[in-house]
XYZ file of C-alpha atoms in Angstrom:
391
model
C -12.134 9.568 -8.288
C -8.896 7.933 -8.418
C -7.022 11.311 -8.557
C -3.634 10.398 -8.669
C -4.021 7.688 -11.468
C -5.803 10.112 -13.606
C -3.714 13.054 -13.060
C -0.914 10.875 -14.576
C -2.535 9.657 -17.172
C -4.121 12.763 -18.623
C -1.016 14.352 -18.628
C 0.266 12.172 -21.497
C -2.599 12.979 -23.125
C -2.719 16.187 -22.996
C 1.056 16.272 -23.995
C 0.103 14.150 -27.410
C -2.627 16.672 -28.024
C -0.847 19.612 -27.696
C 1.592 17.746 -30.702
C -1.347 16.728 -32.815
C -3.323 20.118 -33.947
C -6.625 17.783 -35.187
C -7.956 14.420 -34.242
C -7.342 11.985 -36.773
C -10.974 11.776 -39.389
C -13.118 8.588 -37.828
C -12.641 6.824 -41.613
C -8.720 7.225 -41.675
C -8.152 3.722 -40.614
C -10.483 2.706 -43.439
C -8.587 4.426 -45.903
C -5.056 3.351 -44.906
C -6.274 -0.509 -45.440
C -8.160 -0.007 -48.307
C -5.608 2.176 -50.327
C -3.054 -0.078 -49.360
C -5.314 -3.512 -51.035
C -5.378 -1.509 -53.742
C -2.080 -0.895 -54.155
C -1.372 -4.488 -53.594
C -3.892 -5.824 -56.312
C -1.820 -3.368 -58.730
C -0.261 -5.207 -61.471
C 4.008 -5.360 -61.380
C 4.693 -1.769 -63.489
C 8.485 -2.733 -63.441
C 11.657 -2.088 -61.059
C 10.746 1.528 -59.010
C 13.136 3.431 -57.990
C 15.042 3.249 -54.946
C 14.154 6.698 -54.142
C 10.307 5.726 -54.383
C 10.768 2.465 -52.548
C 12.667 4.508 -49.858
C 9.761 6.849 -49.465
C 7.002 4.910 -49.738
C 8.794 2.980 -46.768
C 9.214 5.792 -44.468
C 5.564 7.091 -45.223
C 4.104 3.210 -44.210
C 6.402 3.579 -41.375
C 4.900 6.946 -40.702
C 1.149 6.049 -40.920
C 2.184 2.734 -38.868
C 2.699 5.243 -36.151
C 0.435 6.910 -36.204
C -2.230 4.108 -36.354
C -0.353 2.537 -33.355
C -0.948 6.380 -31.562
C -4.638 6.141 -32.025
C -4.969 2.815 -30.989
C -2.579 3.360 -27.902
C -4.425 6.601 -27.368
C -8.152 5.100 -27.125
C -6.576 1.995 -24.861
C -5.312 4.749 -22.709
C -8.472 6.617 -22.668
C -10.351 3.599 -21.238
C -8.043 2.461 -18.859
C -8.609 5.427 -17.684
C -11.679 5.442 -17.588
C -12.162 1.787 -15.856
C -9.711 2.552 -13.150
C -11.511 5.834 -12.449
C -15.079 3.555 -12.566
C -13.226 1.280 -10.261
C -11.908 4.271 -8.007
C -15.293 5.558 -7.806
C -17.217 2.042 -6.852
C -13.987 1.657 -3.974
C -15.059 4.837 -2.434
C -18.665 4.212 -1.823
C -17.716 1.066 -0.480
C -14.740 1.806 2.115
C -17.457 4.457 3.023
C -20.004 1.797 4.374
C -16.665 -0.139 5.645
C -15.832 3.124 7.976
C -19.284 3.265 9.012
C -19.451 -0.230 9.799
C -16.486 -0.084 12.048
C -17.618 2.825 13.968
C -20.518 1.308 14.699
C -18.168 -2.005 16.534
C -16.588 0.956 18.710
C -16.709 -0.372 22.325
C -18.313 2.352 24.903
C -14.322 2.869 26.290
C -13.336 3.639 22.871
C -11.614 0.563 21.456
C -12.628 -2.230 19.131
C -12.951 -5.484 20.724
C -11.574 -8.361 18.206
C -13.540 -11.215 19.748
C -16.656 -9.574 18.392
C -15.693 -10.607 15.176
C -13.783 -13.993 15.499
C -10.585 -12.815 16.593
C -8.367 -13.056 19.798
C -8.826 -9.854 22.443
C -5.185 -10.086 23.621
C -4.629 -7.963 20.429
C -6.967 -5.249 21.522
C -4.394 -2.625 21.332
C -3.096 -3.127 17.905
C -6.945 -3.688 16.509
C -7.794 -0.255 18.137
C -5.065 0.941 16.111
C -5.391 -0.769 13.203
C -9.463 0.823 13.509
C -8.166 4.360 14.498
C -5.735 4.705 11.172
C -8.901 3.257 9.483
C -11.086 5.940 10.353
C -8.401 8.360 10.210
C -8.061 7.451 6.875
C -11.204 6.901 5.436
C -13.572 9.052 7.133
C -12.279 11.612 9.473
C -15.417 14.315 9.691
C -17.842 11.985 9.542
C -16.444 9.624 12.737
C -14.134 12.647 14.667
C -15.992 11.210 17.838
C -14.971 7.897 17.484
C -11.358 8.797 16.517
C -10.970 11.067 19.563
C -12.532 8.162 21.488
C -10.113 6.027 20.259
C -7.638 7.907 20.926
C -8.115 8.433 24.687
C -8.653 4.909 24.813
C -5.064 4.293 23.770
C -3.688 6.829 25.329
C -5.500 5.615 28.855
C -3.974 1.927 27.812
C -0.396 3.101 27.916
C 1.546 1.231 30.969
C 4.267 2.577 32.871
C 6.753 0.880 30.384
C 5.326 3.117 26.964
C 3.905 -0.186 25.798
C 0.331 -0.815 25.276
C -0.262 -3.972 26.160
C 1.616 -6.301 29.018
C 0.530 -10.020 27.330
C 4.170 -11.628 27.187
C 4.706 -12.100 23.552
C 1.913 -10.047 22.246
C 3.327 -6.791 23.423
C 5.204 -5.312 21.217
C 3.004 -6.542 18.445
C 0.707 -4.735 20.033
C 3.039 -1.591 21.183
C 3.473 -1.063 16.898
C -0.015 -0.614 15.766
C -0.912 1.353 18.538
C 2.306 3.755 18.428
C 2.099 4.016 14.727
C -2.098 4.886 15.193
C -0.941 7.590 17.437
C 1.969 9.270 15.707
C -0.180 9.022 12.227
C -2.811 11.653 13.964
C -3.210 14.642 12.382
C -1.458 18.072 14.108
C -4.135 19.085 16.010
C -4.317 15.613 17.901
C -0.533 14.750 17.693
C 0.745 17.981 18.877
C -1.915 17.605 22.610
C -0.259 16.979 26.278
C -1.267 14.034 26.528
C -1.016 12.333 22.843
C 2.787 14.272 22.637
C 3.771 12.110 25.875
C 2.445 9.147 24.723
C 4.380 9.432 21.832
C 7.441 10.205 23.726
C 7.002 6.853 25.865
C 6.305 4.996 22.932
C 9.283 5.827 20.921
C 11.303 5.137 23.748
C 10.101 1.589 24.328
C 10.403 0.741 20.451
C 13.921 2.004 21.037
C 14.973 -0.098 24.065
C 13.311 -3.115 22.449
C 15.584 -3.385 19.184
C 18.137 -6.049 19.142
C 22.022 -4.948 18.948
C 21.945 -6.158 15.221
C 18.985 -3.353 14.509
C 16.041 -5.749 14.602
C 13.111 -6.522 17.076
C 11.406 -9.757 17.686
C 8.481 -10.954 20.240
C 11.178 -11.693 23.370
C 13.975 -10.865 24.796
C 15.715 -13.239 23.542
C 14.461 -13.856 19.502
C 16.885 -12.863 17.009
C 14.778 -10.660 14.967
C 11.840 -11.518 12.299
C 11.037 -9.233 9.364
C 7.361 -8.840 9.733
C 7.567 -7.344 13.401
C 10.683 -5.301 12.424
C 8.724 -3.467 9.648
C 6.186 -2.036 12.175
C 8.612 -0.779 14.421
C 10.367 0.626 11.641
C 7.507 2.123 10.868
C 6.849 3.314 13.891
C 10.433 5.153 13.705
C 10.045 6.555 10.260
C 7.257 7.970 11.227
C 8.504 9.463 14.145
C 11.137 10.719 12.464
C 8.659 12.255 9.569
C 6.842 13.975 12.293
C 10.226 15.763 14.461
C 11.178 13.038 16.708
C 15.086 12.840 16.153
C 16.934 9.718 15.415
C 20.105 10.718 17.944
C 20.977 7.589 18.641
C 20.558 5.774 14.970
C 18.184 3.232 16.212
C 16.009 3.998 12.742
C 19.095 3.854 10.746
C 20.638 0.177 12.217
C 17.119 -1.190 11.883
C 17.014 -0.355 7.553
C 20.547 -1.576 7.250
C 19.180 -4.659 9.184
C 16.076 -4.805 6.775
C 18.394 -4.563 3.590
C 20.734 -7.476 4.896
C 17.408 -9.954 4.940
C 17.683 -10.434 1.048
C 19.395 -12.829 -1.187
C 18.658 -10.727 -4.174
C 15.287 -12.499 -5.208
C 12.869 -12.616 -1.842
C 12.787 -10.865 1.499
C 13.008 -13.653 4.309
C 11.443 -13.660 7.980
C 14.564 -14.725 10.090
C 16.819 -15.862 7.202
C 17.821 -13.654 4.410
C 15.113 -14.917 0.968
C 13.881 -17.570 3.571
C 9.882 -17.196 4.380
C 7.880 -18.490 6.745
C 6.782 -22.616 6.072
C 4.441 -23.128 3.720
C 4.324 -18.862 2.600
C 6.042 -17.428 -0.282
C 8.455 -14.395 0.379
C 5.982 -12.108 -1.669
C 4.061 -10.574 1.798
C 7.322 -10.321 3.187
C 9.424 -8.838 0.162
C 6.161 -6.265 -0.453
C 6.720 -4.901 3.615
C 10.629 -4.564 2.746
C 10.250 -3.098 -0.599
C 7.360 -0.756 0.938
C 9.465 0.529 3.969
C 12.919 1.074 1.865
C 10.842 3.084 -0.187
C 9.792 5.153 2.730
C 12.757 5.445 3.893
C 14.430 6.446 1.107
C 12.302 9.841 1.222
C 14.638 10.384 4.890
C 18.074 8.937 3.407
C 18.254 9.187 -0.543
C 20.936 6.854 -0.370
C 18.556 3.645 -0.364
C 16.857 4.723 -3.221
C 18.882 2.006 -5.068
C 18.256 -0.749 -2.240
C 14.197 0.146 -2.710
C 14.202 0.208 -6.727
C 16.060 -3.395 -6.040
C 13.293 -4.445 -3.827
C 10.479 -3.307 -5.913
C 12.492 -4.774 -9.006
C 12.263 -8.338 -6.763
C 8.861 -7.824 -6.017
C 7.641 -7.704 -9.545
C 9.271 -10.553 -10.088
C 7.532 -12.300 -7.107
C 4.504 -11.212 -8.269
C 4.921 -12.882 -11.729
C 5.666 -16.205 -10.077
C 3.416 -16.195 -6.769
C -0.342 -16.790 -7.486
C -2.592 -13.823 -5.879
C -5.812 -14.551 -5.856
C -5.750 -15.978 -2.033
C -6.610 -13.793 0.332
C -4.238 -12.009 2.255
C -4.906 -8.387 3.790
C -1.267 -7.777 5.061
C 0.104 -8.879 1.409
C -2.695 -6.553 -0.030
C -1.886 -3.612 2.440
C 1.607 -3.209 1.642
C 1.336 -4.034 -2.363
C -0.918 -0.889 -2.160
C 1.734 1.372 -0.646
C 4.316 0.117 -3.062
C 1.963 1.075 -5.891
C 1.082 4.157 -4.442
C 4.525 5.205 -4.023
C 5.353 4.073 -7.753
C 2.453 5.463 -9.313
C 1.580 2.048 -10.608
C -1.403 1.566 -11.742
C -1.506 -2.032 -12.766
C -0.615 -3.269 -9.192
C -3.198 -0.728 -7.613
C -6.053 -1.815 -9.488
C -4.604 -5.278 -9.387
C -4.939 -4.998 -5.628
C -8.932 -2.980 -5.453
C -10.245 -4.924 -7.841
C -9.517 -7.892 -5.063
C -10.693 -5.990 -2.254
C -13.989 -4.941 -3.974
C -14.813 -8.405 -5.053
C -14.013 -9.670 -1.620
C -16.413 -6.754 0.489
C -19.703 -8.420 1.514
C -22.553 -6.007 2.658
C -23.832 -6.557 5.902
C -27.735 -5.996 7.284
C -28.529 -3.036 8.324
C -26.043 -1.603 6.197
C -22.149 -1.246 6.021
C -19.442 -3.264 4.341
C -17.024 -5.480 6.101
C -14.171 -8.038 4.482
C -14.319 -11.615 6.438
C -10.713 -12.491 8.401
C -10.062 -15.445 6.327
C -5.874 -15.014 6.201
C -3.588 -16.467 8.274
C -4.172 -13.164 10.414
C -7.831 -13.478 10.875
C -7.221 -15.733 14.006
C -5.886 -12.704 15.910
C -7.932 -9.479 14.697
C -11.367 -11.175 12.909
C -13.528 -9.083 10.424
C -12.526 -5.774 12.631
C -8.642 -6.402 11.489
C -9.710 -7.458 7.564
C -12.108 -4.558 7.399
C -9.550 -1.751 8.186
C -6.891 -3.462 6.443
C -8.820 -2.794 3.391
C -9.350 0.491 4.241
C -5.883 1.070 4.567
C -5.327 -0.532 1.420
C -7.223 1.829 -0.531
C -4.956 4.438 -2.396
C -7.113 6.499 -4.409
């Protein structure tokens, strides 16, 4: 069920029924109208008096309300309802989707992403993106593969913390796989060999970041938004899980972040300027996600992130949604989720579910047709939408 959507909303209702001591009668509605046609077909009796007028006002005014209650009441009630239905048809099917990427699990523990039309210099980051996948989804059910995975990532791990050496793939790469690692639950984290990992790999997303706070694929970039919001993630978490910040380098990347707006988009290398061709709306949904995060370490952005999110509606109001896009999808989902809004998340699943194909032999799978599909294939669209789901 979609627990946290109908916690929320039964609340209210169980706050208006604790104020109303009986249901309204099914014929009230009836009544109103038809008392009130009968009043109006009354012939003219004369001037009333103000006194009457006034109180005949305040008790249309009155039953006005409480019409409007009922009606907003029973909308309510099958909102509800339908987001629930839709919560429950989500989880049968990101079921089949974690059992169809366990079953793409390599011998060595990693997911290949040539097997499903993708590039394998990104092996790192799809055994990642796989491993939070399963992790999420399905954690009993595929504990082999997960521990599989994450011996195969560990094992991966160069002498640098990175986990992958492919010049301008690696710290791509180096994100998904940290941030897979440092998501694990305690009793995985908190091993030898997982706890070193870690170590290495918050060290190397340190020395990467620019002097200004961001990171970028070389040496020498200036800094992009989309790779900055991984690392940051990979920080944040970190920090969420007792790694200190001692040097800031979590702190000068979010005050980078918040400088890459001009108030109405989140830009890739210029502040409100996106990619060629893209609208801001993937990029302002990673910036208004993260701020939001991060805000839960440093209360004092909580203004900054209400002022992305606030941006982000507005995107979404002028940016058509329909195309596919699993990254845009992803981090719309953990805005929602962190807003409690329910419109975006079933906004968002009812995409995803229309977009799942079933596969023979059973299992679910989305098809990598993004701009992203070119480096991960059906393995990276697949787990995005498992990560997307919130319920």
């Amino acid at each position: 069920m979609c627990s946290w959507a109908v916690r929320a909303t039964r609340g209210t209702l169980d706050m208006i029924d604790a104020t109303s001591p009986a249901s309204p009668h099914p014929e009230l509605t009836d009544r109103i109208l038809h008392a009130v046609a009968a009043e109006a077909a009354r012939p003219p009796e004369g001037r009333r008096p103000a006194f009457t007028l006034a109180l005949g006002g305040a008790v249309a005014a009155a039953v006005a309300g409480l019409i409007g209650l009922v009606f907003w009441r029973q909308a309510t009630i099958r909102q509800t309802e339908s987001i629930a239905q839709l919560a429950g048809n989500m989880n049968a099917q990101m079921r089949q989707a974690a059992d169809w990427i366990a079953a793409q699990q390599e011998a060595d523990g990693t997911w290949h992403p040539s097997r499903t039309g993708g590039n394998d210099v990104y092996l790192p980051a799809l055994t990642g993106l796989a491993l939070l996948a399963l992790q999420r989804q399905a954690p009993a059910t595929h504990a082999g593969a997960i521990e599989r995975a994450v011996a195969s990532l560990v094992a991966m791990q160069n002498e640098s913390g990175a986990f992958c050496r492919t010049p301008g793939a690696q710290r791509y790469n180096h994100a998904f796989a940290a941030y897979a690692l440092l998501s694990l639950p305690d009793g995985l984290l908190r091993t030898p060999a997982v706890q070193a990992a870690c170590n290495r790999a918050i060290d190397y997303a340190q020395r990467t970041q620019t002097p200004q706070g961001a990171w970028d694929y070389t040496d020498d970039g200036s800094g992009n938004t989309a790779l900055s919001t991984w690392q940051l993630a990979v920080l944040m978490q970190a920090r969420l899980r007792g790694w200190p910040d001692d040097q800031g380098h979590l702190r000068r990347g979010l005050a980078w972040l918040r400088q890459q707006t001009d108030g109405h988009a989140f830009g890739y290398r210029i502040p409100g300027a996106p990619l060629a061709g893209r609208s801001g709306l993937t990029l302002t949904a990673m910036a208004a996600s993260t701020l939001l995060e991060a805000a839960r370490i440093y209360p004092a952005l909580q203004p900054e992130a209400v002022a992305a999110v606030s941006a982000l509606n507005t995107l979404r109001g002028d940016v058509v949604t329909e195309s596919e896009d699993y990254y845009r999808d992803y981090f719309l989902a953990r805005v929602s989720e962190q807003q409690t809004d329910h419109v975006l998340m079933a906004e968002v699943c009812t995409r995803l579910a229309r977009l799942g194909d079933t596969v023979p032999g059973g299992g679910v799978r989305w098809s990598a047709t993004d701009a992203w599909g070119r480096s991960g294939g059906d393995l990276y669209a697949t787990s995005m939408a498992v990560l997307s789901r919130r319920f």
